[in-house]
Short mmCIF file of C-alpha atoms in Angstrom, two decimals:
data_model
loop_
_atom_site.label_atom_id
_atom_site.label_comp_id
_atom_site.label_asym_id
_atom_site.label_seq_id
_atom_site.Cartn_x
_atom_site.Cartn_y
_atom_site.Cartn_z
CA MET P 1 0.29 0.15 -0.11
CA ARG P 2 1.09 3.66 -0.55
CA LEU P 3 0.94 5.59 2.83
CA ALA P 4 1.34 9.23 3.62
CA VAL P 5 2.48 10.09 7.15
CA LEU P 6 1.89 14.24 7.82
CA ASP P 7 4.17 15.32 10.86
CA VAL P 8 3.44 18.20 12.37
CA GLY P 9 6.10 19.13 14.30
CA SER P 10 7.86 22.48 16.39
CA ASN P 11 9.71 23.77 13.30
CA THR P 12 8.43 21.98 10.30
CA VAL P 13 5.30 20.23 8.92
CA HIS P 14 6.36 17.34 7.03
CA LEU P 15 4.58 14.87 4.13
CA LEU P 16 6.33 11.60 3.44
CA VAL P 17 5.33 9.15 1.28
CA VAL P 18 6.24 5.55 1.19
CA ASP P 19 5.24 2.41 -0.11
CA ALA P 20 5.08 -0.53 1.88
CA HIS P 21 3.41 -3.62 3.08
CA ARG P 22 3.55 -5.74 6.60
CA GLY P 23 6.78 -7.03 7.14
CA ALA P 24 8.86 -4.95 4.15
CA HIS P 25 10.91 -2.48 4.43
CA PRO P 26 8.94 1.12 3.83
CA THR P 27 10.41 2.84 0.77
CA PRO P 28 10.02 6.84 0.69
CA MET P 29 8.47 7.86 -2.50
CA SER P 30 8.03 11.24 -2.39
CA SER P 31 8.87 13.86 0.91
CA GLU P 32 7.77 17.54 1.40
CA LYS P 33 8.46 20.02 4.15
CA THR P 34 6.92 23.50 5.09
CA VAL P 35 8.45 25.64 7.53
CA LEU P 36 5.92 27.11 9.71
CA ARG P 37 8.03 27.34 12.88
CA LEU P 38 4.63 27.06 15.06
CA ALA P 39 6.20 26.95 18.41
CA GLU P 40 7.31 30.62 17.71
CA LYS P 41 3.80 31.46 17.29
CA ILE P 42 2.29 30.65 20.77
CA ASN P 43 1.21 34.41 22.10
CA SER P 44 1.92 35.25 25.29
CA ALA P 45 -1.40 33.78 26.51
CA GLY P 46 -0.25 30.45 25.61
CA ASN P 47 -2.37 30.14 22.59
CA LEU P 48 -1.45 29.47 18.85
CA SER P 49 -2.01 32.85 17.25
CA LYS P 50 -4.52 33.02 14.88
CA ALA P 51 -1.79 33.37 11.84
CA GLY P 52 -0.25 30.41 13.08
CA ALA P 53 -3.32 28.44 12.76
CA ASP P 54 -4.48 30.17 9.49
CA GLU P 55 -0.91 28.53 7.88
CA LEU P 56 -1.46 25.35 9.84
CA VAL P 57 -4.88 25.05 8.12
CA SER P 58 -3.70 25.91 4.91
CA THR P 59 -0.50 23.53 4.74
CA ILE P 60 -2.15 20.59 6.09
CA ALA P 61 -5.03 21.20 3.03
CA THR P 62 -1.98 21.45 0.58
CA ALA P 63 -0.17 17.78 2.23
CA ARG P 64 -3.82 16.53 1.96
CA ALA P 65 -4.08 17.27 -1.64
CA SER P 66 -0.68 15.96 -2.54
CA ALA P 67 -1.10 12.74 -0.89
CA ALA P 68 -4.40 12.40 -2.86
CA GLU P 69 -2.36 13.09 -6.25
CA LEU P 70 0.14 10.56 -5.34
CA GLY P 71 -2.17 7.43 -4.70
CA CYS P 72 -2.01 7.37 -1.26
CA GLU P 73 -4.43 4.52 0.50
CA ASP P 74 -4.12 6.30 3.94
CA LEU P 75 -3.00 9.87 5.48
CA LEU P 76 -1.37 9.12 9.31
CA SER P 77 -1.48 12.45 10.84
CA PHE P 78 0.30 13.68 14.03
CA ALA P 79 1.25 16.43 16.11
CA THR P 80 3.91 16.97 18.57
CA SER P 81 4.81 19.51 21.48
CA ALA P 82 3.94 22.87 19.58
CA VAL P 83 0.57 21.80 18.70
CA ARG P 84 -0.02 19.59 22.38
CA GLU P 85 0.81 22.55 24.53
CA ALA P 86 -0.99 25.50 23.10
CA ASN P 87 -3.71 26.40 25.39
CA ASN P 88 -6.13 26.34 22.46
CA SER P 89 -4.70 23.18 21.06
CA ALA P 90 -8.67 21.60 20.96
CA LYS P 91 -9.94 24.70 18.76
CA VAL P 92 -7.52 24.47 16.53
CA LEU P 93 -7.37 20.66 15.95
CA GLU P 94 -11.38 21.03 15.48
CA ARG P 95 -10.66 23.93 13.07
CA VAL P 96 -8.28 21.61 11.06
CA ARG P 97 -10.54 18.56 11.30
CA GLU P 98 -13.56 20.95 9.63
CA GLU P 99 -11.53 22.76 6.95
CA THR P 100 -9.40 20.16 5.83
CA GLY P 101 -11.04 16.39 6.88
CA VAL P 102 -7.82 15.85 8.58
CA GLU P 103 -7.81 14.29 11.95
CA LEU P 104 -4.74 15.46 13.30
CA ARG P 105 -3.93 13.31 16.46
CA VAL P 106 -1.59 14.87 19.08
CA LEU P 107 1.30 12.36 20.58
CA THR P 108 2.21 12.67 23.84
CA GLY P 109 6.13 13.00 24.98
CA GLU P 110 5.57 9.03 25.72
CA ASP P 111 4.16 8.32 22.27
CA GLU P 112 7.14 9.96 20.82
CA ALA P 113 9.56 7.85 22.79
CA ARG P 114 7.71 4.39 22.12
CA LEU P 115 7.25 4.80 18.53
CA THR P 116 10.72 6.35 17.81
CA PHE P 117 12.27 3.51 19.74
CA LEU P 118 10.13 1.03 17.88
CA ALA P 119 11.77 2.63 14.65
CA VAL P 120 15.33 2.42 15.94
CA ARG P 121 14.71 -1.32 16.99
CA ARG P 122 13.28 -2.38 13.46
CA TRP P 123 16.41 -0.65 11.62
CA LEU P 124 19.12 -2.20 13.80
CA GLY P 125 17.35 -5.67 14.61
CA TRP P 126 17.38 -7.62 17.56
CA SER P 127 21.08 -8.41 17.31
CA ALA P 128 21.51 -4.44 18.89
CA GLY P 129 20.31 -6.01 22.70
CA GLN P 130 19.74 -3.26 25.19
CA LEU P 131 19.08 -0.16 23.53
CA LEU P 132 19.21 3.46 24.46
CA VAL P 133 17.66 6.00 22.20
CA LEU P 134 18.04 10.00 22.14
CA ASP P 135 15.95 12.27 20.08
CA ILE P 136 16.02 15.69 20.32
CA GLY P 137 13.25 17.74 18.74
CA GLY P 138 12.17 21.48 18.71
CA GLY P 139 10.29 21.27 22.02
CA SER P 140 11.20 18.27 23.64
CA LEU P 141 14.07 15.75 24.26
CA GLU P 142 12.72 12.14 24.36
CA ILE P 143 14.94 9.29 26.00
CA ALA P 144 13.67 5.53 25.91
CA SER P 145 15.61 2.29 26.63
CA GLY P 146 14.67 -1.15 26.37
CA ILE P 147 15.83 -4.87 24.96
CA ASP P 148 12.35 -5.59 23.42
CA GLU P 149 10.24 -3.86 20.66
CA ALA P 150 8.72 -1.83 23.28
CA PRO P 151 10.95 0.45 25.71
CA GLU P 152 11.17 -0.75 29.39
CA SER P 153 11.62 3.19 30.24
CA GLU P 154 10.69 6.31 28.60
CA TRP P 155 11.00 9.93 29.15
CA SER P 156 10.03 13.03 27.39
CA LEU P 157 11.56 16.45 28.99
CA PRO P 158 10.72 19.93 28.00
CA LEU P 159 14.81 20.05 26.38
CA GLY P 160 13.89 20.91 22.76
CA ALA P 161 16.57 22.83 20.91
CA GLY P 162 14.00 25.24 19.60
CA ARG P 163 12.18 25.87 22.99
CA LEU P 164 15.70 26.35 24.76
CA THR P 165 17.33 28.83 22.44
CA ARG P 166 13.67 30.88 22.81
CA THR P 167 13.61 30.76 26.46
CA LYS P 168 17.22 30.74 27.42
CA PHE P 169 19.10 32.75 24.90
CA SER P 170 18.93 36.57 24.41
CA HIS P 171 21.95 36.98 22.22
CA ASP P 172 22.98 35.83 18.74
CA PRO P 173 25.70 34.54 19.11
CA PRO P 174 24.85 33.71 22.73
CA LYS P 175 27.21 35.04 25.73
CA ARG P 176 29.29 32.50 27.26
CA ALA P 177 27.40 32.95 30.37
CA GLU P 178 24.47 32.04 28.68
CA VAL P 179 25.64 29.05 27.32
CA ASN P 180 27.44 27.68 30.56
CA GLU P 181 24.07 28.92 32.31
CA LEU P 182 22.07 26.63 29.81
CA ARG P 183 24.72 23.61 30.06
CA ASP P 184 24.02 23.70 34.31
CA TRP P 185 20.44 23.66 33.80
CA VAL P 186 20.09 20.88 31.46
CA ASP P 187 22.61 19.02 33.47
CA GLU P 188 20.10 19.47 36.37
CA GLN P 189 16.59 18.47 34.59
CA LEU P 190 18.47 15.58 33.28
CA HIS P 191 20.03 14.17 36.61
CA PRO P 192 16.74 12.32 37.65
CA VAL P 193 16.60 10.22 34.66
CA VAL P 194 20.51 9.72 34.25
CA LYS P 195 20.57 8.60 38.04
CA LYS P 196 17.57 6.09 37.11
CA LEU P 197 19.31 5.05 33.40
CA ARG P 198 22.57 4.40 35.48
CA LYS P 199 21.32 2.04 37.76
CA ASN P 200 20.16 0.20 34.96
CA GLY P 201 23.60 -0.66 33.92
CA ALA P 202 25.63 0.32 30.49
CA PRO P 203 23.46 -0.38 27.28
CA ASP P 204 24.60 -2.54 24.24
CA ARG P 205 24.03 0.13 22.08
CA VAL P 206 23.07 3.94 22.34
CA VAL P 207 21.68 5.76 19.36
CA ALA P 208 20.46 9.13 18.59
CA THR P 209 17.98 10.29 15.73
CA SER P 210 16.42 13.76 14.72
CA LYS P 211 17.84 16.71 12.45
CA THR P 212 19.70 17.73 15.61
CA PHE P 213 22.07 14.96 15.86
CA ARG P 214 22.50 14.10 12.32
CA SER P 215 23.93 17.52 11.92
CA LEU P 216 25.97 17.60 14.82
CA ALA P 217 27.37 14.16 13.46
CA ARG P 218 27.67 15.82 9.88
CA LEU P 219 29.65 18.80 11.54
CA THR P 220 32.06 16.59 13.14
CA GLY P 221 32.71 14.15 10.30
CA ALA P 222 29.73 11.51 9.63
CA ALA P 223 29.33 10.83 6.15
CA PRO P 224 26.95 13.45 4.07
CA SER P 225 23.49 12.39 3.22
CA SER P 226 24.12 11.78 -0.15
CA GLU P 227 25.71 8.83 0.51
CA GLY P 228 22.77 7.29 1.77
CA PRO P 229 20.85 6.15 5.00
CA ARG P 230 22.68 2.65 5.20
CA VAL P 231 26.49 4.22 5.88
CA ARG P 232 27.24 4.39 9.69
CA ARG P 233 27.39 7.47 10.92
CA THR P 234 28.35 8.39 14.70
CA LEU P 235 28.84 10.91 17.10
CA THR P 236 31.82 11.22 19.83
CA HIS P 237 31.50 13.29 22.70
CA THR P 238 35.04 14.11 22.41
CA GLY P 239 34.23 15.61 18.83
CA LEU P 240 30.95 17.33 20.20
CA ARG P 241 32.65 19.13 22.93
CA GLN P 242 35.03 20.36 20.39
CA LEU P 243 32.39 21.72 18.06
CA ILE P 244 30.63 23.57 20.64
CA SER P 245 33.53 25.56 21.47
CA PHE P 246 33.36 26.67 17.55
CA ILE P 247 29.77 26.78 17.01
CA SER P 248 28.80 28.79 20.06
CA ARG P 249 31.02 31.72 18.42
CA MET P 250 29.13 31.76 15.46
CA SER P 251 26.05 33.49 14.50
CA ALA P 252 23.17 31.98 13.53
CA ALA P 253 23.46 32.97 10.22
CA ASP P 254 27.16 31.77 9.65
CA LEU P 255 25.99 28.32 11.02
CA ALA P 256 23.47 28.36 8.17
CA GLU P 257 26.42 28.37 5.75
CA LEU P 258 28.08 25.37 7.24
CA GLU P 259 27.29 21.55 5.11
CA GLY P 260 24.70 19.48 6.97
CA VAL P 261 23.25 22.62 8.59
CA GLY P 262 19.55 23.54 7.57
CA ALA P 263 19.00 27.56 7.69
CA ASN P 264 15.66 26.92 9.35
CA ARG P 265 17.35 25.26 12.02
CA ALA P 266 20.79 26.95 12.24
CA HIS P 267 19.55 29.27 15.14
CA GLN P 268 18.98 26.21 17.48
CA LEU P 269 21.73 24.14 16.88
CA VAL P 270 23.95 25.30 19.83
CA ALA P 271 21.21 24.62 22.26
CA GLY P 272 20.73 21.53 20.83
CA ALA P 273 24.18 20.77 21.12
CA LEU P 274 24.41 21.64 24.55
CA VAL P 275 21.38 19.15 25.12
CA ALA P 276 23.46 16.30 23.26
CA GLU P 277 26.60 16.89 25.09
CA SER P 278 25.22 17.15 28.93
CA ALA P 279 23.07 13.90 27.92
CA MET P 280 26.09 12.29 26.65
CA ARG P 281 28.28 13.38 29.43
CA GLY P 282 25.84 12.22 31.94
CA LEU P 283 25.31 9.19 30.75
CA ARG P 284 28.85 8.56 30.57
CA VAL P 285 28.35 7.94 26.49
CA SER P 286 31.60 8.21 24.47
CA GLU P 287 30.42 7.38 21.04
CA LEU P 288 26.46 7.30 19.55
CA GLU P 289 25.29 5.64 16.65
CA ILE P 290 22.88 7.88 14.27
CA CYS P 291 19.93 6.05 13.11
CA PRO P 292 18.26 7.04 9.66
CA TRP P 293 14.43 5.86 11.18
CA ALA P 294 12.82 8.10 13.68
CA LEU P 295 9.12 9.06 14.67
CA ARG P 296 7.52 9.29 11.17
CA GLU P 297 9.23 5.47 10.43
CA GLY P 298 7.69 4.58 13.79
CA VAL P 299 4.12 5.15 12.93
CA ILE P 300 4.63 3.72 9.71
CA LEU P 301 5.66 0.58 10.99
CA ARG P 302 2.78 0.80 13.94
CA ARG P 303 0.27 1.17 11.31
CA LEU P 304 1.92 -1.75 9.20
CA ASP P 305 1.45 -4.07 12.22
CA GLN P 306 -1.78 -3.25 12.76
CA THR P 307 -2.78 -4.38 9.04
CA ASN P 308 -4.79 -7.53 8.93
CA GLY P 309 -6.03 -7.06 5.17
CA ALA P 310 -9.20 -4.79 6.45
CA GLU P 311 -9.56 -0.93 5.99
CA GLN P 312 -7.86 0.75 8.84
CA THR P 313 -7.36 4.32 8.92
CA ALA P 314 -6.20 5.20 12.92
CA ILE P 315 -3.22 4.71 14.10
CA MET P 316 -2.57 3.32 17.75
CA LEU P 317 -0.45 5.59 20.06
CA LYS P 318 0.00 2.74 22.58
CA PRO P 319 1.95 -0.34 21.89
#
């Protein structure tokens, strides 16, 4: 079947179209991204602004039309932290449904962690053993650990790269004091989770997903995306620390010129790097692997797992 996944994130709305069937590797056929930066359109009252809602409705309508033109049998649509945390999310979701016909489902942070973990497990296979998975998004950091397809434990923390850039940095590039203060604050926020994970012993594999980790790995020498998804890519703690000392002195405009850094995410790269470094240091991880599959693939895989030959249009958010 041909499936479309519509991912409404803090920075972008991403439509991914794949050909797949149960037990098969989903094959990407089309990818469309629209930069909305919804998290930056939450007003002082905690609501998604009318302009932000207008853009969201228009983008979703366009995405649905694209999915129909490409012959998709199903459209799996979901939203993450930006919509989840808006005080008027229920009204926004109702407007999306009425004006576009799309039932946009809001994932919890724990849902994100579980579905991302599933994607990583399927990509690496059972031989990966005990997995520890990290995912830095625009609004939150997801951490999941386990030996099966469903994690034994998962956390979602408000440590997204975009969120921290907006709330913790006042300068571009950030002042040294801002960098130091953010590092210390992130350490404090991570401490309870780090403490619990250390008690469980060292995992067999530590894996990271998301654009933030991919960009950091590329900037420290990992292969470019042009070499394909199956090339092994890693990020070392030593390389990350050296990179932070370099990029923390650069403006967002200069960061956007670096290979592997998207212009729409350059402004939040330093904050994302500090979260990654704090997590690796706290968990005593010297090197982690980059997995090309993440939340969208997890949604697809869960949908395929529940396909039994009958028409099914709703995705299940629980394992």
